[in-house]
Each structure stands twice: as C-alpha cells, then as structure tokens.
Amino acid sequence: SGCEAAGVPAVATRCFTVGVARCVYAVEYGQQLQEIAALFQSDWLSIYSLNPDVTTPDRVLYTNQLVNVGHLYTVVPGDTLARIAARFGSSVAGLLSSNADVAAPGDSIRAGDELCVIASSCQAGLA
C-alpha cells in the first residue's frame, strides 16, 4: 500500500461475516436421527417431528444434510434464561449450550432476541 516501513512486507487484511443458523445441525457421514438426538440430549422422535422432509427416520441421513434440532423462541420482556428453560423443559446450561453467543447466566438476553430451545427428554429421569 506504500505505507509500510522499509523492509516490512505488506499484509492484506480481509474481513468476513459468517452467518450461523440457530437450531440447525449439519449431518456428518453415517449419522441417523438417534445419534443426532443424543448429541442434543433429546430424542429421535422430537428431531423427526421438526424435519418433515425426513421421510424415513430409521435410515442414515446424507452428509451435510441440514436438520432442525430445536425451536426458535423470540425473547419477550421479562424473560430470563431460567424462566425460558423452565417453560420449555430445558435447563439454563442447555440454553447456553445451544446458543453459544449468549453470555453466562448473567441473563444477557433482551426482548426480540432469538434463542434455540431444545426441550430435553432426558431430564425427566434426573429429578
């Protein structure tokens, strides 16, 4: 660019914006709904019901197929992570796990934010 000090190579800088869809999982080679459900502490029937384009739940899905794993929830005034978790049978840890951009339980959510909510079918036996 002509602004570098003598003997210092020019460095090109590029910025990229990456969009990550909430509640969507890209299938890895050989995976079935049962394995994907286990990754998200859910059950295969819940994952199956979120994916009407999956017509045979007991078959291997194709690599990089996009599968919905939860519901999108829009935060309303007065919501906290604990209230949302209780409402949907999840946990604060579960919400944080499926929403990596949300800070720790300091409730850094605001009305209008979208969260991925994955109801945990595995929690019932933990009480």
CSV table of N, CA and C in Angstrom, one decimal, residues 22-24 40 46-47 50-51 67-72 115-119:
chain,number,residue,atom,x,y,z
A,22,ARG,N,-29.5,-20.8,13.7
A,22,ARG,CA,-29.8,-21.4,15.0
A,22,ARG,C,-30.7,-22.6,14.8
A,23,CYS,N,-30.5,-23.6,15.7
A,23,CYS,CA,-31.3,-24.8,15.8
A,23,CYS,C,-31.1,-25.7,14.5
A,24,VAL,N,-30.0,-25.5,13.8
A,24,VAL,CA,-29.8,-26.3,12.6
A,24,VAL,C,-28.5,-27.1,12.8
A,40,PHE,N,-27.8,-33.7,21.3
A,40,PHE,CA,-28.5,-32.6,21.8
A,40,PHE,C,-29.4,-32.9,23.1
A,46,SER,N,-38.6,-36.3,18.6
A,46,SER,CA,-38.6,-34.8,18.6
A,46,SER,C,-37.9,-34.3,17.4
A,47,ILE,N,-36.7,-34.8,17.1
A,47,ILE,CA,-35.9,-34.3,16.0
A,47,ILE,C,-36.7,-34.7,14.7
A,50,LEU,N,-39.5,-32.3,13.9
A,50,LEU,CA,-39.0,-31.0,13.4
A,50,LEU,C,-38.6,-31.0,11.9
A,51,ASN,N,-38.5,-32.1,11.3
A,51,ASN,CA,-38.0,-32.3,10.0
A,51,ASN,C,-38.9,-33.0,9.1
A,67,VAL,N,-30.5,-30.4,9.4
A,67,VAL,CA,-31.5,-31.0,10.3
A,67,VAL,C,-31.9,-30.0,11.4
A,68,ASN,N,-33.2,-29.7,11.5
A,68,ASN,CA,-33.6,-28.8,12.6
A,68,ASN,C,-33.5,-29.7,13.9
A,69,VAL,N,-32.9,-29.0,15.0
A,69,VAL,CA,-32.8,-29.8,16.3
A,69,VAL,C,-33.5,-29.1,17.4
A,70,GLY,N,-34.2,-28.0,17.2
A,70,GLY,CA,-34.9,-27.3,18.2
A,70,GLY,C,-35.9,-26.3,17.7
A,71,HIS,N,-36.5,-25.5,18.6
A,71,HIS,CA,-37.4,-24.5,18.2
A,71,HIS,C,-36.8,-23.1,18.4
A,72,LEU,N,-37.1,-22.2,17.5
A,72,LEU,CA,-36.7,-20.8,17.6
A,72,LEU,C,-37.7,-20.1,18.6
A,115,LEU,N,-33.6,-17.3,20.4
A,115,LEU,CA,-32.9,-18.4,21.1
A,115,LEU,C,-33.3,-19.7,20.5
A,116,CYS,N,-32.4,-20.6,20.4
A,116,CYS,CA,-32.7,-22.0,20.1
A,116,CYS,C,-33.0,-22.7,21.4
A,117,VAL,N,-34.2,-23.3,21.4
A,117,VAL,CA,-34.7,-24.0,22.6
A,117,VAL,C,-34.9,-25.5,22.2
A,118,ILE,N,-34.1,-26.3,22.9
A,118,ILE,CA,-34.2,-27.8,22.7
A,118,ILE,C,-34.7,-28.4,24.0
A,119,ALA,N,-36.0,-28.8,24.0
A,119,ALA,CA,-36.6,-29.4,25.1
A,119,ALA,C,-35.9,-30.8,25.4
